[in-house]
Coordinates of C-alpha atoms and ligand atoms in Angstrom, one line a residue:
X1 CA 0.0 0.0 0.0
X2 CA 1.6 3.3 -1.1
X3 CA 0.8 6.2 1.3
X4 CA 2.4 8.9 -0.8
X5 CA 4.4 10.0 2.3
X6 CA 6.7 12.0 0.0
X7 CA 4.0 14.8 -0.1
X8 CA 5.0 15.6 3.5
X9 CA 8.7 15.0 3.0
X10 CA 11.7 17.3 3.0
X11 CA 14.6 15.4 1.5
X12 CA 18.3 16.0 2.2
X13 CA 20.8 14.7 -0.4
X14 CA 24.0 13.2 0.9
X15 CA 27.0 12.8 -1.4
X16 CA 28.7 10.1 0.7
X17 CA 32.3 10.7 -0.2
X18 CA 32.1 14.3 0.9
X19 CA 29.8 14.2 3.9
X20 CA 31.7 12.9 6.9
X21 CA 34.8 10.6 7.3
X22 CA 34.8 8.5 10.5
X23 CA 38.0 6.4 10.0
X24 CA 40.5 9.0 9.0
X25 CA 41.1 8.0 5.4
X26 CA 40.1 11.4 3.9
X27 CA 37.0 9.8 2.3
X28 CA 33.4 10.0 3.6
X29 CA 31.7 6.9 4.9
X30 CA 28.6 5.3 6.3
X31 CA 29.7 5.5 9.9
X32 CA 30.4 9.2 9.3
X33 CA 26.8 9.6 8.1
X34 CA 25.5 7.8 11.2
X35 CA 27.5 10.2 13.4
X36 CA 25.6 13.1 11.8
X37 CA 22.0 11.8 11.9
X38 CA 21.2 13.9 15.0
X39 CA 22.4 17.0 13.0
X40 CA 19.9 16.0 10.2
X41 CA 17.2 15.3 12.8
X42 CA 17.7 18.8 14.4
X43 CA 17.6 20.4 11.0
X44 CA 14.1 18.8 10.7
X45 CA 14.4 16.8 7.5
X46 CA 12.6 13.5 7.3
X47 CA 14.1 11.8 4.3
X48 CA 17.6 11.3 2.9
X49 CA 18.6 10.7 -0.7
X50 CA 21.9 8.9 -0.6
X51 CA 24.1 9.1 -3.7
X52 CA 25.6 5.7 -4.7
X53 CA 27.5 3.7 -2.0
X54 CA 27.4 0.5 -4.1
X55 CA 30.6 -1.3 -5.0
X56 CA 32.2 0.6 -7.9
X57 CA 35.6 1.4 -9.5
X58 CA 34.5 5.1 -8.8
X59 CA 35.3 6.3 -12.3
X60 CA 32.2 8.5 -12.0
X61 CA 32.2 8.6 -8.2
X62 CA 29.9 5.6 -7.8
X63 CA 27.6 6.2 -10.8
X64 CA 29.4 3.3 -12.3
X65 CA 28.3 0.2 -10.4
X66 CA 30.1 -3.1 -10.4
X67 CA 28.0 -4.8 -7.7
X68 CA 24.5 -3.6 -7.0
X69 CA 24.2 -5.7 -3.8
X70 CA 27.3 -4.7 -1.9
X71 CA 29.0 -1.6 -0.6
X72 CA 32.2 0.1 -1.9
X73 CA 34.6 -0.9 1.0
X74 CA 35.9 2.6 1.8
X75 CA 32.2 3.5 2.5
X76 CA 31.8 0.5 4.8
X77 CA 29.9 -2.7 4.8
X78 CA 26.3 -3.9 4.3
X79 CA 26.2 -4.2 8.1
X80 CA 27.1 -0.5 8.4
X81 CA 24.4 0.2 5.9
X82 CA 21.7 -1.7 7.8
X83 CA 22.8 0.1 11.0
X84 CA 22.5 3.5 9.3
X85 CA 19.1 2.6 7.9
X86 CA 17.9 1.5 11.3
X87 CA 19.3 4.6 13.0
X88 CA 17.6 6.8 10.3
X89 CA 14.2 5.1 10.8
X90 CA 14.5 5.4 14.6
X91 CA 14.7 9.2 14.0
X92 CA 11.8 9.2 11.6
X93 CA 14.1 9.7 8.6
X94 CA 13.3 7.7 5.5
X95 CA 16.0 6.7 3.0
X96 CA 16.0 6.7 -0.8
X97 CA 18.9 5.2 -2.7
X98 CA 20.3 6.3 -6.0
X99 CA 19.3 3.8 -8.7
X100 CA 21.8 3.8 -11.5
X101 CA 20.5 1.4 -14.1
X102 CA 20.9 3.1 -17.4
X103 CA 24.4 1.7 -17.3
X104 CA 26.7 -0.4 -15.2
X105 CA 30.4 -0.2 -14.6
X106 CA 32.6 -1.8 -17.2
X107 CA 33.9 -3.8 -14.2
X108 CA 30.5 -5.4 -13.6
X109 CA 30.7 -9.2 -14.1
X110 CA 27.9 -9.0 -16.6
X111 CA 29.9 -6.7 -18.8
X112 CA 33.2 -8.4 -18.4
X113 CA 31.6 -11.7 -19.5
X114 CA 29.7 -10.1 -22.3
X115 CA 32.9 -8.6 -24.0
X116 CA 35.0 -11.7 -23.4
X117 CA 32.7 -14.2 -25.1
X118 CA 30.5 -13.6 -28.1
X119 CA 28.3 -16.4 -26.9
X120 CA 28.0 -15.0 -23.4
X121 CA 24.5 -15.0 -21.9
X122 CA 25.2 -11.4 -21.0
X123 CA 26.1 -10.3 -24.5
X124 CA 22.7 -8.6 -25.1
X125 CA 22.6 -7.1 -21.7
X126 CA 24.5 -4.3 -23.5
X127 CA 24.5 -2.7 -26.9
X128 CA 27.4 -4.4 -28.6
X129 CA 27.5 -3.9 -32.4
X130 CA 29.9 -4.4 -35.3
X131 CA 31.9 -1.4 -36.3
X132 CA 32.0 -0.1 -39.9
X133 CA 35.0 -0.5 -42.3
X134 CA 36.2 -3.7 -40.6
X135 CA 35.9 -2.2 -37.2
X136 CA 37.8 1.0 -37.9
X137 CA 34.7 3.1 -37.4
X138 CA 31.9 3.0 -34.7
X139 CA 28.4 1.8 -35.7
X140 CA 27.2 5.4 -35.8
X141 CA 28.2 9.0 -34.9
X142 CA 26.6 9.3 -31.5
X143 CA 28.5 11.3 -28.9
X144 CA 28.8 10.9 -25.2
X145 CA 27.4 13.3 -22.6
X146 CA 30.9 13.4 -21.2
X147 CA 32.4 14.4 -24.6
X148 CA 33.9 12.2 -27.3
X149 CA 32.3 9.2 -29.1
X150 CA 29.6 7.2 -27.4
X151 CA 31.1 3.9 -28.8
X152 CA 34.2 2.2 -27.5
X153 CA 35.9 -0.6 -29.6
X154 CA 36.3 -3.9 -27.8
X155 CA 40.0 -4.8 -27.9
X156 CA 40.9 -7.4 -30.5
X157 CA 37.5 -7.3 -32.2
X158 CA 35.6 -5.3 -34.8
X159 CA 32.9 -4.8 -32.2
X160 CA 31.9 -1.7 -30.2
X161 CA 29.8 -1.1 -27.1
X162 CA 27.6 1.9 -26.4
X163 CA 28.3 4.3 -23.4
X164 CA 26.3 7.5 -23.3
X165 CA 28.5 8.6 -20.4
X166 CA 32.1 7.5 -19.6
X167 CA 33.8 4.5 -21.3
X168 CA 33.5 2.8 -18.0
X169 CA 29.7 3.1 -18.0
X170 CA 28.4 0.8 -20.7
X171 CA 24.6 1.2 -21.4
X172 CA 22.3 -1.6 -20.4
X173 CA 19.9 -2.9 -23.1
X174 CA 16.5 -2.4 -21.5
X175 CA 14.8 -4.1 -24.5
X176 CA 16.2 -7.3 -23.1
X177 CA 13.6 -8.6 -20.6
X178 CA 16.3 -10.3 -18.7
X179 CA 17.8 -6.9 -18.0
X180 CA 14.5 -5.6 -16.6
X181 CA 14.2 -8.7 -14.4
X182 CA 17.7 -8.1 -13.1
X183 CA 16.7 -4.5 -12.2
X184 CA 13.6 -5.7 -10.4
X185 CA 15.7 -8.1 -8.4
X186 CA 18.0 -5.3 -7.4
X187 CA 15.1 -3.1 -6.3
X188 CA 13.5 -5.9 -4.2
X189 CA 16.9 -6.5 -2.5
X190 CA 17.0 -3.0 -1.1
X191 CA 13.3 -2.6 -0.5
X192 CA 13.1 -5.8 1.4
X193 CA 15.9 -4.5 3.6
X194 CA 13.7 -1.5 4.4
X195 CA 14.9 1.2 2.0
X196 CA 12.0 3.6 1.2
X197 CA 12.5 4.4 -2.4
X198 CA 14.8 5.5 -5.2
X199 CA 16.2 8.5 -7.1
X200 CA 16.4 7.1 -10.6
X201 CA 19.5 8.2 -12.4
X202 CA 19.0 9.4 -16.0
X203 CA 16.0 7.2 -16.1
X204 CA 14.5 8.8 -19.3
X205 CA 17.5 7.6 -21.3
X206 CA 17.0 3.8 -20.8
X207 CA 15.0 3.2 -24.0
X208 CA 16.9 3.7 -27.3
X209 CA 15.3 3.7 -30.8
X210 CA 16.3 0.7 -32.8
X211 CA 18.1 0.6 -35.1
X212 CA 20.3 3.4 -33.8
X213 CA 21.1 5.7 -36.7
X214 CA 23.6 8.4 -37.5
X215 CA 22.4 11.8 -36.3
X216 CA 22.9 14.6 -38.8
X217 CA 21.4 17.4 -36.6
X218 CA 23.6 20.4 -35.8
X219 CA 23.3 19.8 -32.0
X220 CA 26.7 18.6 -30.6
X221 CA 25.1 15.8 -28.6
X222 CA 24.6 13.3 -31.5
X223 CA 21.9 10.6 -31.0
X224 CA 20.0 12.6 -28.3
X225 CA 16.7 12.5 -30.1
X226 CA 16.9 8.7 -30.4
X227 CA 17.2 8.1 -26.7
X228 CA 16.1 11.0 -24.5
X229 CA 12.5 9.7 -24.2
X230 CA 12.7 6.4 -26.1
X231 CA 9.9 4.4 -27.6
X232 CA 9.5 2.0 -24.7
X233 CA 10.2 4.3 -21.8
X234 CA 6.6 4.6 -20.5
X235 CA 6.2 0.8 -20.8
X236 CA 9.3 0.0 -18.9
X237 CA 8.6 2.5 -16.1
X238 CA 5.1 1.2 -15.7
X239 CA 6.4 -2.4 -15.6
X240 CA 8.7 -1.5 -12.7
X241 CA 5.8 0.2 -10.9
X242 CA 3.4 -2.8 -11.3
X243 CA 6.0 -5.5 -10.6
X244 CA 7.9 -3.8 -7.8
X245 CA 7.1 -0.3 -6.5
X246 CA 3.3 -1.0 -6.1
X247 CA 4.1 -3.7 -3.6
X248 CA 6.0 -1.4 -1.2
X249 CA 5.4 2.0 0.4
X250 CA 8.0 3.6 -1.8
X251 CA 8.8 7.0 -3.4
X252 CA 10.5 7.3 -6.7
X253 CA 12.0 10.5 -8.2
X254 CA 13.3 10.3 -11.7
X255 CA 16.3 12.3 -12.9
X256 CA 14.8 13.2 -16.3
X257 CA 17.4 15.3 -18.2
X258 CA 16.1 17.1 -21.3
X259 CA 12.4 16.3 -21.0
X260 CA 9.5 18.6 -22.0
X261 CA 6.7 19.5 -19.6
X262 CA 4.4 17.3 -21.7
X263 CA 6.7 14.4 -21.1
X264 CA 7.0 15.3 -17.4
X265 CA 3.2 15.2 -17.1
X266 CA 3.2 11.7 -18.6
X267 CA 5.9 10.5 -16.2
X268 CA 4.3 11.7 -12.9
X269 CA 0.6 11.4 -13.7
X270 CA -0.6 9.4 -10.8
X271 CA -3.0 7.5 -12.9
X272 CA -0.2 6.3 -15.2
X273 CA 1.7 4.6 -12.3
X274 CA 5.3 5.3 -13.4
X275 CA 7.2 7.7 -11.2
X276 CA 6.1 9.9 -8.2
X277 CA 8.3 12.9 -9.1
X278 CA 10.9 14.0 -11.5
X279 CA 13.9 16.3 -11.4
X280 CA 13.4 18.4 -14.5
X281 CA 16.3 20.9 -15.1
X282 CA 14.4 23.8 -16.6
X283 CA 15.1 25.8 -13.4
X284 CA 18.8 25.1 -13.4
X285 CA 18.9 25.8 -17.2
X286 CA 17.6 29.4 -16.8
X287 CA 21.2 30.7 -16.8
X288 CA 22.4 28.7 -19.8
X289 CA 21.6 28.2 -23.5
X290 CA 20.1 25.0 -24.9
X291 CA 20.4 23.2 -21.6
X292 CA 24.1 23.2 -22.0
X293 CA 25.5 24.5 -18.7
X294 CA 28.8 25.7 -20.3
X295 CA 26.8 28.1 -22.6
X296 CA 26.2 30.7 -19.9
X297 CA 23.3 33.1 -20.1
X298 CA 22.5 36.1 -17.9
X299 CA 20.0 35.3 -15.1
X300 CA 16.6 36.9 -15.3
X301 CA 14.1 36.5 -12.4
X302 CA 11.2 36.4 -14.8
X303 CA 12.7 33.4 -16.6
X304 CA 12.8 31.5 -13.3
X305 CA 9.2 32.6 -12.6
X306 CA 8.2 31.2 -16.0
X307 CA 9.7 27.8 -15.3
X308 CA 8.1 27.5 -11.9
X309 CA 4.7 28.6 -13.2
X310 CA 4.9 26.2 -16.1
X311 CA 5.7 23.2 -14.0
X312 CA 3.3 24.1 -11.1
X313 CA 0.4 24.5 -13.4
X314 CA 1.3 21.5 -15.6
X315 CA 1.4 19.1 -12.7
X316 CA -1.5 20.5 -10.6
X317 CA -4.2 17.9 -10.1
X318 CA -2.3 15.2 -12.0
X319 CA 1.2 14.8 -10.5
X320 CA 3.7 16.1 -8.0
X321 CA 6.7 18.4 -8.3
X322 CA 10.2 18.2 -6.9
X323 CA 11.7 21.5 -5.7
X324 CA 15.5 21.9 -5.7
X325 CA 18.2 24.5 -6.4
X326 CA 21.3 22.4 -5.8
X327 CA 22.6 18.8 -6.2
X328 CA 26.0 17.0 -6.7
X329 CA 26.1 17.9 -10.4
X330 CA 25.2 21.6 -10.1
X331 CA 27.3 24.6 -9.0
X332 CA 26.4 26.0 -5.5
X333 CA 23.3 28.2 -5.4
X334 CA 25.1 30.9 -3.5
X335 CA 25.6 33.6 -6.1
X336 CA 23.1 32.0 -8.5
X337 CA 19.4 32.5 -9.2
X338 CA 19.6 36.2 -8.3
X339 CA 21.5 35.8 -5.0
X340 CA 24.9 37.2 -4.0
X341 CA 27.8 34.9 -3.1
X342 CA 29.7 37.1 -0.6
X343 CA 29.4 40.2 1.6
X344 CA 26.8 41.3 4.1
X345 CA 23.8 40.3 1.8
X346 CA 25.0 36.7 1.1
X347 CA 22.9 35.0 3.7
X348 CA 19.9 37.3 3.4
X349 CA 19.7 36.7 -0.3
X350 CA 20.0 33.0 0.2
X351 CA 17.1 33.1 2.6
X352 CA 15.0 35.0 0.0
X353 CA 15.8 32.2 -2.5
X354 CA 15.2 29.4 0.1
X355 CA 11.6 30.7 0.9
X356 CA 10.9 31.2 -2.8
X357 CA 11.7 27.7 -4.0
X358 CA 10.6 25.9 -0.8
X359 CA 7.0 27.0 -0.4
X360 CA 5.4 25.8 -3.7
X361 CA 3.5 22.6 -4.5
X362 CA 6.0 19.7 -4.4
X363 CA 8.7 18.0 -2.3
X364 CA 11.7 20.3 -1.4
X365 CA 15.2 18.9 -1.6
X366 CA 18.2 20.3 0.1
X367 CA 21.7 19.3 -1.0
X368 CA 24.4 18.8 1.7
X369 CA 25.9 22.2 2.7
X370 CA 23.2 24.2 1.0
X371 CA 21.6 24.8 4.4
X372 CA 24.8 26.6 5.6
X373 CA 25.5 28.5 2.4
X374 CA 28.5 26.6 1.1
X375 CA 29.9 28.2 -2.0
X376 CA 31.7 27.2 -5.2
X377 CA 35.4 26.6 -4.7
X378 CA 38.1 28.5 -6.4
X379 CA 40.2 25.6 -7.7
X380 CA 43.7 26.7 -8.5
X381 CA 44.7 24.2 -11.2
X382 CA 43.2 21.2 -13.1
X383 CA 45.2 18.9 -10.8
X384 CA 42.8 19.9 -8.0
X385 CA 39.8 18.7 -10.0
X386 CA 38.5 15.1 -9.6
X387 CA 35.3 15.0 -11.6
X388 CA 35.5 13.0 -14.9
X389 CA 33.1 15.4 -16.6
X390 CA 35.2 18.4 -15.5
X391 CA 38.5 16.8 -16.7
X392 CA 36.9 15.8 -20.0
X393 CA 35.8 19.4 -20.6
X394 CA 39.2 20.7 -19.6
X395 CA 40.9 18.3 -22.0
X396 CA 38.5 19.5 -24.8
X397 CA 39.6 23.1 -24.2
X398 CA 43.2 22.0 -24.2
X399 CA 42.7 20.2 -27.5
X400 CA 40.7 23.0 -29.1
X401 CA 42.3 26.2 -27.7
X402 CA 39.8 28.3 -29.6
X403 CA 37.2 27.2 -27.1
X404 CA 39.0 28.5 -24.1
X405 CA 37.9 32.1 -24.2
X406 CA 34.3 31.0 -24.5
X407 CA 34.3 28.1 -22.0
X408 CA 36.9 29.0 -19.3
X409 CA 34.6 31.1 -17.0
X410 CA 31.8 28.7 -17.5
X411 CA 34.0 25.8 -16.7
X412 CA 35.3 27.4 -13.5
X413 CA 31.8 28.5 -12.3
X414 CA 29.8 25.4 -13.3
X415 CA 32.0 22.3 -13.0
X416 CA 30.6 19.6 -10.7
X417 CA 33.5 19.6 -8.2
X418 CA 32.1 22.9 -7.0
X419 CA 29.4 21.0 -5.2
X420 CA 31.6 18.1 -4.1
X421 CA 34.1 19.8 -1.7
X422 CA 33.9 18.2 1.8
X423 CA 31.0 19.3 4.0
X424 CA 32.2 22.1 6.3
X425 CA 31.3 21.0 9.9
X426 CA 33.5 23.3 11.9
X427 CA 36.6 25.5 11.8
X428 CA 39.1 22.7 12.7
X429 CA 41.6 21.3 10.1
X430 CA 39.8 19.9 7.1
X431 CA 36.6 21.5 8.4
X432 CA 35.8 18.7 10.7
X433 CA 35.1 16.4 7.7
X434 CA 38.1 14.2 8.3
X435 CA 41.3 13.9 10.4
X436 CA 43.2 13.2 7.1
X437 CA 43.7 15.2 3.9
X438 CA 40.4 14.8 2.1
X439 CA 40.1 13.3 -1.4
X440 CA 39.1 16.7 -2.7
X441 CA 40.2 20.1 -1.4
X442 CA 38.2 21.7 1.4
X443 CA 36.8 25.1 0.4
X444 CA 39.2 27.9 1.7
X445 CA 36.2 29.6 3.4
X446 CA 35.5 26.8 5.9
X447 CA 36.5 28.9 8.9
X448 CA 33.7 31.4 8.0
X449 CA 31.2 28.9 6.6
X450 CA 30.6 25.8 8.7
X451 CA 27.7 24.0 10.5
X452 CA 29.0 24.7 14.0
X453 CA 29.1 28.4 13.5
X454 CA 25.7 28.3 11.7
X455 CA 24.0 26.5 14.6
X456 CA 25.5 29.0 17.1
X457 CA 24.1 32.0 15.1
X458 CA 20.3 32.2 15.7
X459 CA 20.1 34.5 12.6
X460 CA 21.9 32.0 10.3
X461 CA 20.7 30.5 7.0
X462 CA 20.7 27.2 8.8
X463 CA 18.1 28.3 11.3
X464 CA 16.0 29.9 8.5
X465 CA 16.0 26.5 6.8
X466 CA 15.1 24.9 10.1
X467 CA 12.0 27.2 10.4
X468 CA 11.1 26.7 6.7
X469 CA 11.2 22.9 7.1
X470 CA 9.1 23.0 10.3
X471 CA 6.6 25.3 8.6
X472 CA 6.4 23.1 5.4
X473 CA 5.9 19.6 6.8
X474 CA 2.2 18.9 7.3
X475 CA 1.1 22.2 5.9
X476 CA -2.2 21.6 4.1
X477 CA -2.2 24.8 2.1
X478 CA 1.2 23.8 0.5
X479 CA 0.1 20.2 0.1
X480 CA -3.2 20.9 -1.6
X481 CA -2.9 24.5 -2.8
X482 CA -2.6 25.9 -6.3
X483 CA 0.3 28.1 -7.2
X484 CA 0.0 31.5 -8.8
X485 CA 2.7 34.1 -9.7
X486 CA 1.5 37.5 -8.6
X487 CA 4.2 39.5 -10.5
X488 CA 5.1 37.5 -13.6
X489 CA 6.7 40.4 -15.4
X490 CA 8.7 41.9 -12.5
X491 CA 12.4 41.3 -12.6
X492 CA 13.0 42.6 -9.1
X493 CA 10.4 41.1 -6.8
X494 CA 9.2 37.5 -6.6
X495 CA 5.6 37.3 -5.4
X496 CA 3.8 34.0 -5.3
X497 CA 0.6 32.6 -3.7
X498 CA -0.5 29.2 -2.7
X499 CA -4.2 29.0 -2.2
X500 CA -6.5 26.1 -1.1
X501 CA -9.7 25.6 0.8
X502 CA -7.6 25.8 3.9
X503 CA -6.2 29.3 3.2
X504 CA -3.5 31.2 1.4
X505 CA 0.3 31.5 1.7
X506 CA 2.1 34.5 0.2
X507 CA 5.8 34.6 -0.5
X508 CA 7.1 38.0 -1.4
X509 CA 10.8 38.5 -1.9
X510 CA 13.0 41.4 -3.1
X511 CA 15.8 40.0 -5.3
X512 CA 17.8 43.2 -5.5
X513 CA 20.3 44.9 -3.2
X514 CA 18.0 48.0 -3.0
X515 CA 14.8 48.9 -1.2
X516 CA 11.8 48.3 -3.5
X517 CA 8.3 49.6 -3.3
X518 CA 5.8 46.7 -3.2
X519 CA 2.0 47.4 -3.1
X520 CA 1.3 43.6 -2.8
X521 CA 2.3 43.5 0.8
X522 CA -0.9 42.6 2.7
X523 CA -2.2 45.1 5.3
X524 CA -5.2 43.0 6.3
X525 CA -4.6 41.6 9.7
X526 CA -6.0 38.2 8.6
X527 CA -2.6 37.7 6.9
X528 CA -0.1 36.6 9.6
X529 CA 3.6 37.2 9.0
X530 CA 4.9 33.7 9.7
X531 CA 8.6 34.0 8.4
X532 CA 10.9 36.8 7.4
X533 CA 14.6 37.7 7.1
X534 CA 14.1 41.3 8.1
X535 CA 13.2 43.1 11.4
X536 CA 12.0 46.3 9.9
X537 CA 9.0 45.1 7.8
X538 CA 7.9 48.5 6.5
X539 CA 4.5 48.9 4.9
X540 CA 4.6 49.0 1.0
X541 CA 8.4 48.5 0.9
X542 CA 10.8 45.6 0.9
X543 CA 14.3 46.2 2.1
X544 CA 17.3 44.7 0.1
X545 CA 16.7 40.9 -0.3
X546 CA 13.9 41.0 2.2
X547 CA 11.5 38.1 2.0
X548 CA 8.2 37.8 3.8
X549 CA 6.0 34.7 4.2
X550 CA 2.4 35.4 5.1
X551 CA -0.3 32.9 5.9
X552 CA -4.1 33.4 5.9
X553 CA -6.0 30.5 7.4
X554 CA -9.7 30.2 6.3
Ligands
LIG1 O1 23.6 13.0 -14.2 C1 23.2 13.0 -15.6 C2 23.7 14.2 -16.3 O2 23.4 14.4 -17.4 C3 24.6 15.1 -15.5 O3 25.8 14.4 -15.2 C4 25.0 16.3 -16.3 O4 26.1 16.1 -17.0 C5 25.1 17.4 -15.2 O5 23.8 17.6 -14.8 C6 25.8 18.6 -15.6 O6 25.4 19.1 -16.8 C7 23.5 11.7 -13.6 C8 24.2 11.8 -12.3 O7 23.6 12.8 -11.4 C9 25.7 12.2 -12.5 O8 26.4 12.4 -11.3 C10 26.3 11.1 -13.3 O9 27.6 11.5 -13.7 C11 25.5 10.7 -14.6 O10 24.1 10.7 -14.4 C12 25.9 9.4 -15.1 O11 25.4 8.4 -14.2

């Protein structure tokens, strides 16, 4: 029986290698997470999304899995995992795992067998095809999302295998019913252990058009239109729901890169029984062109408003939204979406953004460190980077120097390592993340920005999130209300309303560093001011980055 608990959830994403190291090897681990569960409980969240901890060669930091039913040893053991799960449940915190089944690692036994033996039973678990010109050319011109060709030649043969991401991430052939049964078996393994659901990695890429053809479009990502919402996607997602999810009280949120709002509606329509929510990236694409994060575009508040209105209205009455501004693939939100990344207005602007994205219809997600205002890191050289996507882009700029003037700033500001620096717990060495030198540099600002300092400051962003979370969970107006944008064409003030039979909630925020006149501020006493980041609260005016949340209970 599925209770749809996720509609009263606030989810905290943990990137395990960067969260907390308990055994002094410079690498986060499960016992480190256990040691911080009271911190999460005090913050008020009631669900954790845990990025992959499965056994993996870690070419893509765990998004390349070699054993879906065991733990990567530096993270700990299955015993540690079960202890963590129990400790989370004791605190009323549910756990969703990262399900990465568009591809496995090339070190997975299935793949190793498939490429070593043309008659392997695992051969068609993957896309292995003859190359052209006696193997000198790949089967088609598709390119990888991590740059370069999407086909890798199998040594000593004329055959190639498909990898939409890194070479070490061969795509699974979902048209093979045996592959789908393997995935269901993996899901049941974790659900029977008590896990509460899954974040489904690039799940809209799993169905590829057959036969796969050359792509003669001008877009650099060749093949995209033959797999981004493939012919059998709906069918496969529904199959997983009927055969697995429907038998447990689960939540599923799909990472659905490059999908339209029409496709999103189909994916989360509760009557279609596929996914409960999706991460669509229209919001994080407002400051780039064509959804390519390296093609930077100036941020406009009205563009963000358009995205939120589009998705709030599209899913109202049929599905449910996810609400997020950060994750492990995105730059930090500090300094993004109209906020400022340093100076006296940094935290105040972050509070304005927090209230704006948090109080709509949907489940809010917080990425580790977002609650204390962690920022991008000023990496000094490519040697300090670790992310495979970042390194591939850097190598592309080295190979084609002409790209450098266009991509360097974008590369520095948007590379994924920005979000993966160790969690800043306190002002001790390595920010309290570890006793040893961490796998990735700690941000230089850890003495100013850390959880200990945030908790000690009653006016901190941390405490603002704590209040937001407490206000959000169980709020009927937010759960059942309909969203409306009160100032769609205003580039300075964000004003939204949630209204339902239970009442109204207004969120009105000034996204500028100057005082702004605002006639929308309610004067009727029936509107109670429930949250703000400003003491002055003047009639008809909002101070710089001032946000006010009003509630009117019917
Ligand atoms: O991300 C999918 C994906 O397309 C991103 O990596 C994208 O490149 C990023 O949003 C920046 O543009 C998922 C995981 O979240 C990511 O960490 C993995 O690297 C990727 O899939 C492959 O599993």
